[in-house]
GROMACS .gro file of N, CA, C and O in nm:
model
  392
    1MET      N    1   1.952   2.542  -2.186
    1MET     CA    2   1.855   2.545  -2.079
    1MET      C    3   1.791   2.682  -2.072
    1MET      O    4   1.855   2.783  -2.098
    2SER      N    5   1.668   2.685  -2.032
    2SER     CA    6   1.594   2.810  -2.020
    2SER      C    7   1.648   2.893  -1.903
    2SER      O    8   1.694   2.839  -1.802
    3ALA      N    9   1.642   3.025  -1.918
    3ALA     CA   10   1.689   3.114  -1.812
    3ALA      C   11   1.607   3.095  -1.684
    3ALA      O   12   1.661   3.106  -1.573
    4THR      N   13   1.479   3.063  -1.698
    4THR     CA   14   1.394   3.043  -1.581
    4THR      C   15   1.439   2.920  -1.502
    4THR      O   16   1.444   2.924  -1.379
    5ILE      N   17   1.471   2.813  -1.571
    5ILE     CA   18   1.517   2.691  -1.504
    5ILE      C   19   1.650   2.716  -1.434
    5ILE      O   20   1.671   2.672  -1.320
    6ILE      N   21   1.739   2.788  -1.500
    6ILE     CA   22   1.869   2.819  -1.439
    6ILE      C   23   1.849   2.903  -1.313
    6ILE      O   24   1.911   2.876  -1.210
    7ASN      N   25   1.761   3.002  -1.321
    7ASN     CA   26   1.733   3.085  -1.203
    7ASN      C   27   1.676   3.002  -1.088
    7ASN      O   28   1.715   3.021  -0.972
    8LEU      N   29   1.585   2.910  -1.118
    8LEU     CA   30   1.528   2.825  -1.012
    8LEU      C   31   1.633   2.735  -0.948
    8LEU      O   32   1.633   2.716  -0.826
    9ILE      N   33   1.723   2.681  -1.029
    9ILE     CA   34   1.829   2.596  -0.974
    9ILE      C   35   1.922   2.677  -0.885
    9ILE      O   36   1.959   2.633  -0.775
   10ILE      N   37   1.957   2.798  -0.929
   10ILE     CA   38   2.043   2.885  -0.848
   10ILE      C   39   1.974   2.920  -0.717
   10ILE      O   40   2.035   2.915  -0.610
   11GLN      N   41   1.846   2.955  -0.723
   11GLN     CA   42   1.771   2.990  -0.603
   11GLN      C   43   1.760   2.872  -0.508
   11GLN      O   44   1.771   2.887  -0.386
   12LEU      N   45   1.738   2.753  -0.562
   12LEU     CA   46   1.727   2.631  -0.482
   12LEU      C   47   1.857   2.605  -0.406
   12LEU      O   48   1.856   2.582  -0.284
   13ILE      N   49   1.968   2.610  -0.476
   13ILE     CA   50   2.098   2.582  -0.414
   13ILE      C   51   2.134   2.691  -0.313
   13ILE      O   52   2.177   2.662  -0.201
   14ALA      N   53   2.115   2.817  -0.352
   14ALA     CA   54   2.147   2.927  -0.261
   14ALA      C   55   2.058   2.923  -0.137
   14ALA      O   56   2.104   2.951  -0.026
   15GLY      N   57   1.931   2.890  -0.155
   15GLY     CA   58   1.840   2.880  -0.041
   15GLY      C   59   1.881   2.769   0.055
   15GLY      O   60   1.876   2.784   0.176
   16ALA      N   61   1.921   2.654  -0.001
   16ALA     CA   62   1.966   2.543   0.084
   16ALA      C   63   2.091   2.582   0.163
   16ALA      O   64   2.102   2.551   0.282
   17ILE      N   65   2.182   2.652   0.098
   17ILE     CA   66   2.303   2.697   0.168
   17ILE      C   67   2.267   2.799   0.275
   17ILE      O   68   2.317   2.793   0.388
   18GLY      N   69   2.177   2.893   0.241
   18GLY     CA   70   2.134   2.993   0.339
   18GLY      C   71   2.061   2.930   0.456
   18GLY      O   72   2.079   2.971   0.571
   19GLY      N   73   1.980   2.829   0.430
   19GLY     CA   74   1.909   2.760   0.538
   19GLY      C   75   2.004   2.688   0.632
   19GLY      O   76   1.988   2.692   0.754
   20ASN      N   77   2.105   2.622   0.577
   20ASN     CA   78   2.203   2.554   0.662
   20ASN      C   79   2.289   2.653   0.739
   20ASN      O   80   2.327   2.628   0.853
   21ALA      N   81   2.319   2.768   0.677
   21ALA     CA   82   2.395   2.871   0.748
   21ALA      C   83   2.315   2.928   0.864
   21ALA      O   84   2.369   2.949   0.973
   22ALA      N   85   2.186   2.949   0.842
   22ALA     CA   86   2.102   3.001   0.950
   22ALA      C   87   2.091   2.900   1.064
   22ALA      O   88   2.095   2.936   1.181
   23GLY      N   89   2.077   2.771   1.029
   23GLY     CA   90   2.069   2.667   1.132
   23GLY      C   91   2.198   2.652   1.209
   23GLY      O   92   2.197   2.627   1.330
   24ALA      N   93   2.311   2.671   1.141
   24ALA     CA   94   2.440   2.661   1.210
   24ALA      C   95   2.468   2.783   1.296
   24ALA      O   96   2.530   2.771   1.402
   25ALA      N   97   2.420   2.898   1.253
   25ALA     CA   98   2.446   3.021   1.327
   25ALA      C   99   2.360   3.032   1.453
   25ALA      O  100   2.405   3.086   1.554
   26ALA      N  101   2.239   2.982   1.446
   26ALA     CA  102   2.147   2.992   1.560
   26ALA      C  103   2.092   2.854   1.591
   26ALA      O  104   2.000   2.806   1.525
   27LYS      N  105   2.149   2.789   1.690
   27LYS     CA  106   2.110   2.652   1.723
   27LYS      C  107   1.965   2.641   1.770
   27LYS      O  108   1.903   2.537   1.757
   28ASP      N  109   1.908   2.750   1.825
   28ASP     CA  110   1.771   2.744   1.875
   28ASP      C  111   1.668   2.745   1.762
   28ASP      O  112   1.551   2.719   1.786
   29VAL      N  113   1.708   2.773   1.638
   29VAL     CA  114   1.616   2.768   1.524
   29VAL      C  115   1.652   2.656   1.427
   29VAL      O  116   1.590   2.644   1.323
   30SER      N  117   1.750   2.575   1.461
   30SER     CA  118   1.794   2.469   1.371
   30SER      C  119   1.691   2.357   1.364
   30SER      O  120   1.632   2.318   1.464
   31LEU      N  121   1.672   2.306   1.244
   31LEU     CA  122   1.581   2.194   1.221
   31LEU      C  123   1.657   2.065   1.191
   31LEU      O  124   1.598   1.966   1.150
   32GLY      N  125   1.786   2.067   1.210
   32GLY     CA  126   1.871   1.956   1.168
   32GLY      C  127   1.914   1.980   1.023
   32GLY      O  128   1.857   2.064   0.953
   33THR      N  129   2.010   1.907   0.978
   33THR     CA  130   2.065   1.930   0.844
   33THR      C  131   1.959   1.914   0.735
   33THR      O  132   1.947   1.999   0.647
   34GLY      N  133   1.884   1.808   0.740
   34GLY     CA  134   1.781   1.785   0.638
   34GLY      C  135   1.671   1.889   0.641
   34GLY      O  136   1.629   1.940   0.537
   35GLY      N  137   1.624   1.921   0.760
   35GLY     CA  138   1.519   2.021   0.774
   35GLY      C  139   1.564   2.159   0.730
   35GLY      O  140   1.490   2.232   0.664
   36ASN      N  141   1.687   2.195   0.767
   36ASN     CA  142   1.740   2.324   0.726
   36ASN      C  143   1.754   2.332   0.574
   36ASN      O  144   1.725   2.435   0.514
   37THR      N  145   1.797   2.221   0.514
   37THR     CA  146   1.814   2.218   0.368
   37THR      C  147   1.680   2.233   0.297
   37THR      O  148   1.667   2.312   0.203
   38ILE      N  149   1.581   2.158   0.342
   38ILE     CA  150   1.449   2.163   0.277
   38ILE      C  151   1.383   2.299   0.297
   38ILE      O  152   1.334   2.360   0.201
   39ALA      N  153   1.381   2.349   0.420
   39ALA     CA  154   1.320   2.480   0.446
   39ALA      C  155   1.394   2.590   0.371
   39ALA      O  156   1.331   2.680   0.315
   40GLY      N  157   1.525   2.582   0.367
   40GLY     CA  158   1.603   2.682   0.294
   40GLY      C  159   1.579   2.676   0.145
   40GLY      O  160   1.568   2.780   0.079
   41ALA      N  161   1.570   2.557   0.089
   41ALA     CA  162   1.546   2.542  -0.055
   41ALA      C  163   1.409   2.597  -0.093
   41ALA      O  164   1.396   2.670  -0.192
   42VAL      N  165   1.307   2.566  -0.015
   42VAL     CA  166   1.173   2.618  -0.041
   42VAL      C  167   1.172   2.770  -0.028
   42VAL      O  168   1.117   2.841  -0.112
   43GLY      N  169   1.236   2.820   0.077
   43GLY     CA  170   1.245   2.964   0.095
   43GLY      C  171   1.325   3.032  -0.014
   43GLY      O  172   1.291   3.143  -0.057
   44GLY      N  173   1.430   2.968  -0.060
   44GLY     CA  174   1.511   3.023  -0.168
   44GLY      C  175   1.434   3.037  -0.297
   44GLY      O  176   1.443   3.139  -0.366
   45ILE      N  177   1.356   2.935  -0.331
   45ILE     CA  178   1.276   2.942  -0.453
   45ILE      C  179   1.166   3.047  -0.438
   45ILE      O  180   1.145   3.129  -0.528
   46ALA      N  181   1.096   3.046  -0.325
   46ALA     CA  182   0.987   3.142  -0.306
   46ALA      C  183   1.037   3.285  -0.302
   46ALA      O  184   0.986   3.372  -0.372
   47GLY      N  185   1.138   3.310  -0.222
   47GLY     CA  186   1.191   3.446  -0.210
   47GLY      C  187   1.261   3.493  -0.336
   47GLY      O  188   1.247   3.609  -0.376
   48GLY      N  189   1.335   3.405  -0.399
   48GLY     CA  190   1.403   3.441  -0.523
   48GLY      C  191   1.305   3.470  -0.635
   48GLY      O  192   1.325   3.564  -0.713
   49SER      N  193   1.199   3.393  -0.644
   49SER     CA  194   1.097   3.418  -0.746
   49SER      C  195   1.024   3.549  -0.719
   49SER      O  196   0.996   3.625  -0.812
   50LEU      N  197   0.994   3.576  -0.594
   50LEU     CA  198   0.930   3.703  -0.558
   50LEU      C  199   1.021   3.820  -0.592
   50LEU      O  200   0.977   3.920  -0.649
   51LEU      N  201   1.147   3.807  -0.559
   51LEU     CA  202   1.243   3.912  -0.587
   51LEU      C  203   1.259   3.934  -0.737
   51LEU      O  204   1.267   4.048  -0.784
   52THR      N  205   1.258   3.827  -0.814
   52THR     CA  206   1.269   3.838  -0.960
   52THR      C  207   1.147   3.908  -1.019
   52THR      O  208   1.159   3.986  -1.113
   53SER      N  209   1.029   3.880  -0.963
   53SER     CA  210   0.910   3.947  -1.015
   53SER      C  211   0.907   4.094  -0.976
   53SER      O  212   0.853   4.176  -1.049
   54LEU      N  213   0.966   4.129  -0.862
   54LEU     CA  214   0.971   4.269  -0.821
   54LEU      C  215   1.081   4.347  -0.892
   54LEU      O  216   1.066   4.466  -0.918
   55ILE      N  217   1.191   4.281  -0.922
   55ILE     CA  218   1.305   4.344  -0.990
   55ILE      C  219   1.334   4.263  -1.116
   55ILE      O  220   1.414   4.169  -1.114
   56PRO      N  221   1.270   4.297  -1.229
   56PRO     CA  222   1.285   4.217  -1.351
   56PRO      C  223   1.429   4.208  -1.404
   56PRO      O  224   1.460   4.115  -1.478
   57MET      N  225   1.517   4.300  -1.366
   57MET     CA  226   1.656   4.292  -1.411
   57MET      C  227   1.725   4.166  -1.362
   57MET      O  228   1.824   4.122  -1.420
   58LEU      N  229   1.675   4.106  -1.254
   58LEU     CA  230   1.737   3.986  -1.199
   58LEU      C  231   1.706   3.860  -1.278
   58LEU      O  232   1.765   3.755  -1.252
   59SER      N  233   1.614   3.869  -1.372
   59SER     CA  234   1.577   3.749  -1.447
   59SER      C  235   1.686   3.707  -1.546
   59SER      O  236   1.692   3.591  -1.585
   60GLY      N  237   1.773   3.799  -1.584
   60GLY     CA  238   1.881   3.764  -1.675
   60GLY      C  239   1.833   3.726  -1.813
   60GLY      O  240   1.897   3.649  -1.883
   61GLY      N  241   1.720   3.778  -1.855
   61GLY     CA  242   1.661   3.742  -1.983
   61GLY      C  243   1.714   3.821  -2.101
   61GLY      O  244   1.655   3.822  -2.207
   62ALA      N  245   1.827   3.886  -2.089
   62ALA     CA  246   1.882   3.969  -2.196
   62ALA      C  247   1.962   3.886  -2.297
   62ALA      O  248   2.049   3.938  -2.364
   63GLY      N  249   1.938   3.760  -2.306
   63GLY     CA  250   2.006   3.677  -2.404
   63GLY      C  251   2.122   3.597  -2.347
   63GLY      O  252   2.174   3.509  -2.412
   64GLY      N  253   2.166   3.625  -2.229
   64GLY     CA  254   2.278   3.552  -2.170
   64GLY      C  255   2.278   3.570  -2.019
   64GLY      O  256   2.198   3.644  -1.965
   65MET      N  257   2.368   3.500  -1.954
   65MET     CA  258   2.376   3.512  -1.808
   65MET      C  259   2.458   3.636  -1.773
   65MET      O  260   2.573   3.649  -1.811
   66ASP      N  261   2.394   3.725  -1.703
   66ASP     CA  262   2.457   3.847  -1.658
   66ASP      C  263   2.509   3.822  -1.516
   66ASP      O  264   2.441   3.763  -1.433
   67ILE      N  265   2.630   3.869  -1.486
   67ILE     CA  266   2.689   3.844  -1.354
   67ILE      C  267   2.610   3.914  -1.245
   67ILE      O  268   2.596   3.862  -1.135
   68GLY      N  269   2.553   4.030  -1.275
   68GLY     CA  270   2.469   4.100  -1.178
   68GLY      C  271   2.342   4.023  -1.147
   68GLY      O  272   2.300   4.013  -1.032
   69ALA      N  273   2.280   3.967  -1.251
   69ALA     CA  274   2.159   3.888  -1.231
   69ALA      C  275   2.191   3.761  -1.154
   69ALA      O  276   2.115   3.720  -1.065
   70LEU      N  277   2.303   3.700  -1.184
   70LEU     CA  278   2.345   3.579  -1.113
   70LEU      C  279   2.370   3.608  -0.965
   70LEU      O  280   2.322   3.535  -0.878
   71ALA      N  281   2.439   3.717  -0.938
   71ALA     CA  282   2.464   3.754  -0.798
   71ALA      C  283   2.334   3.787  -0.726
   71ALA      O  284   2.316   3.750  -0.609
   72GLY      N  285   2.243   3.853  -0.794
   72GLY     CA  286   2.113   3.885  -0.734
   72GLY      C  287   2.034   3.760  -0.700
   72GLY      O  288   1.968   3.753  -0.596
   73GLN      N  289   2.039   3.659  -0.788
   73GLN     CA  290   1.970   3.534  -0.762
   73GLN      C  291   2.031   3.460  -0.643
   73GLN      O  292   1.959   3.404  -0.559
   74ILE      N  293   2.162   3.462  -0.635
   74ILE     CA  294   2.231   3.394  -0.524
   74ILE      C  295   2.199   3.461  -0.392
   74ILE      O  296   2.162   3.395  -0.294
   75VAL      N  297   2.210   3.593  -0.388
   75VAL     CA  298   2.183   3.666  -0.264
   75VAL      C  299   2.036   3.655  -0.226
   75VAL      O  300   2.002   3.628  -0.110
   76GLY      N  301   1.947   3.675  -0.322
   76GLY     CA  302   1.803   3.666  -0.294
   76GLY      C  303   1.762   3.529  -0.244
   76GLY      O  304   1.688   3.516  -0.146
   77GLY      N  305   1.810   3.425  -0.310
   77GLY     CA  306   1.777   3.289  -0.267
   77GLY      C  307   1.838   3.254  -0.133
   77GLY      O  308   1.774   3.193  -0.048
   78GLY      N  309   1.963   3.294  -0.110
   78GLY     CA  310   2.029   3.263   0.016
   78GLY      C  311   1.966   3.333   0.135
   78GLY      O  312   1.941   3.272   0.239
   79VAL      N  313   1.938   3.460   0.119
   79VAL     CA  314   1.879   3.536   0.229
   79VAL      C  315   1.737   3.488   0.259
   79VAL      O  316   1.701   3.467   0.375
   80SER      N  317   1.657   3.469   0.155
   80SER     CA  318   1.521   3.423   0.181
   80SER      C  319   1.519   3.280   0.235
   80SER      O  320   1.435   3.246   0.319
   81GLY      N  321   1.613   3.197   0.193
   81GLY     CA  322   1.624   3.062   0.251
   81GLY      C  323   1.659   3.066   0.398
   81GLY      O  324   1.605   2.990   0.478
   82ALA      N  325   1.748   3.156   0.436
   82ALA     CA  326   1.786   3.170   0.576
   82ALA      C  327   1.668   3.223   0.659
   82ALA      O  328   1.643   3.175   0.770
   83ILE      N  329   1.595   3.318   0.604
   83ILE     CA  330   1.481   3.376   0.677
   83ILE      C  331   1.372   3.271   0.698
   83ILE      O  332   1.320   3.256   0.809
   84VAL      N  333   1.339   3.197   0.594
   84VAL     CA  334   1.234   3.094   0.606
   84VAL      C  335   1.277   2.985   0.703
   84VAL      O  336   1.198   2.940   0.787
   85THR      N  337   1.403   2.945   0.698
   85THR     CA  338   1.453   2.843   0.791
   85THR      C  339   1.444   2.893   0.935
   85THR      O  340   1.401   2.818   1.024
   86ALA      N  341   1.481   3.017   0.958
   86ALA     CA  342   1.475   3.072   1.093
   86ALA      C  343   1.332   3.079   1.143
   86ALA      O  344   1.303   3.043   1.258
   87ILE      N  345   1.239   3.121   1.059
   87ILE     CA  346   1.099   3.131   1.101
   87ILE      C  347   1.040   2.993   1.128
   87ILE      O  348   0.977   2.971   1.232
   88VAL      N  349   1.062   2.900   1.036
   88VAL     CA  350   1.008   2.764   1.055
   88VAL      C  351   1.073   2.697   1.176
   88VAL      O  352   1.005   2.633   1.256
   89GLY      N  353   1.204   2.714   1.192
   89GLY     CA  354   1.273   2.656   1.307
   89GLY      C  355   1.224   2.713   1.438
   89GLY      O  356   1.206   2.640   1.536
   90LEU      N  357   1.201   2.841   1.442
   90LEU     CA  358   1.149   2.905   1.564
   90LEU      C  359   1.012   2.852   1.599
   90LEU      O  360   0.986   2.817   1.714
   91ILE      N  361   0.925   2.842   1.499
   91ILE     CA  362   0.790   2.791   1.523
   91ILE      C  363   0.794   2.645   1.567
   91ILE      O  364   0.729   2.606   1.665
   92MET      N  365   0.873   2.562   1.498
   92MET     CA  366   0.878   2.420   1.531
   92MET      C  367   0.936   2.397   1.670
   92MET      O  368   0.885   2.314   1.747
   93ASN      N  369   1.041   2.468   1.703
   93ASN     CA  370   1.104   2.449   1.834
   93ASN      C  371   1.017   2.504   1.946
   93ASN      O  372   1.019   2.450   2.058
   94ARG      N  373   0.940   2.606   1.922
   94ARG     CA  374   0.846   2.657   2.024
   94ARG      C  375   0.732   2.558   2.045
   94ARG      O  376   0.683   2.542   2.156
   95MET      N  377   0.689   2.492   1.937
   95MET     CA  378   0.582   2.393   1.949
   95MET      C  379   0.629   2.270   2.025
   95MET      O  380   0.551   2.208   2.097
   96LYS      N  381   0.754   2.232   2.008
   96LYS     CA  382   0.810   2.118   2.082
   96LYS      C  383   0.816   2.147   2.231
   96LYS      O  384   0.797   2.057   2.312
   97GLY      N  385   0.846   2.272   2.265
   97GLY     CA  386   0.860   2.309   2.405
   97GLY      C  387   0.726   2.326   2.476
   97GLY      O  388   0.718   2.321   2.598
   98ALA      N  389   0.618   2.344   2.401
   98ALA     CA  390   0.488   2.368   2.462
   98ALA      C  391   0.419   2.241   2.504
   98ALA      O  392   0.445   2.134   2.476
   0.00000   0.00000   0.00000
C-alpha cells in the first residue's frame, strides 16, 4: 500500500477517536456518536494532511513506516479531529438553541 493511503487511514481513524473523545469530554459540544465520528474523521484527514504538508518528516516517505511519523499522524489526526468536532458541535448546538 502507498504511504499516502496509510497516512490517510491513520488520520481518519485517529480523527474519529479524537472526535468521540471531544464529544464525551464536553457534552455541550457533542453531536452524538455518529456526528462526532464523522466530524472527527473529516477533521483528522484535513488537519493531518495540513500538518503533513507543513512538516514533511511526518509523511514517512523514507522507504518504510517510521514510528515517529506514525505517532505524528496519530496525534495530528486525533487533535485536529477533536478540534473540528468541538467547533462544529458548538456551532450546531448554538443554532439549535436560537
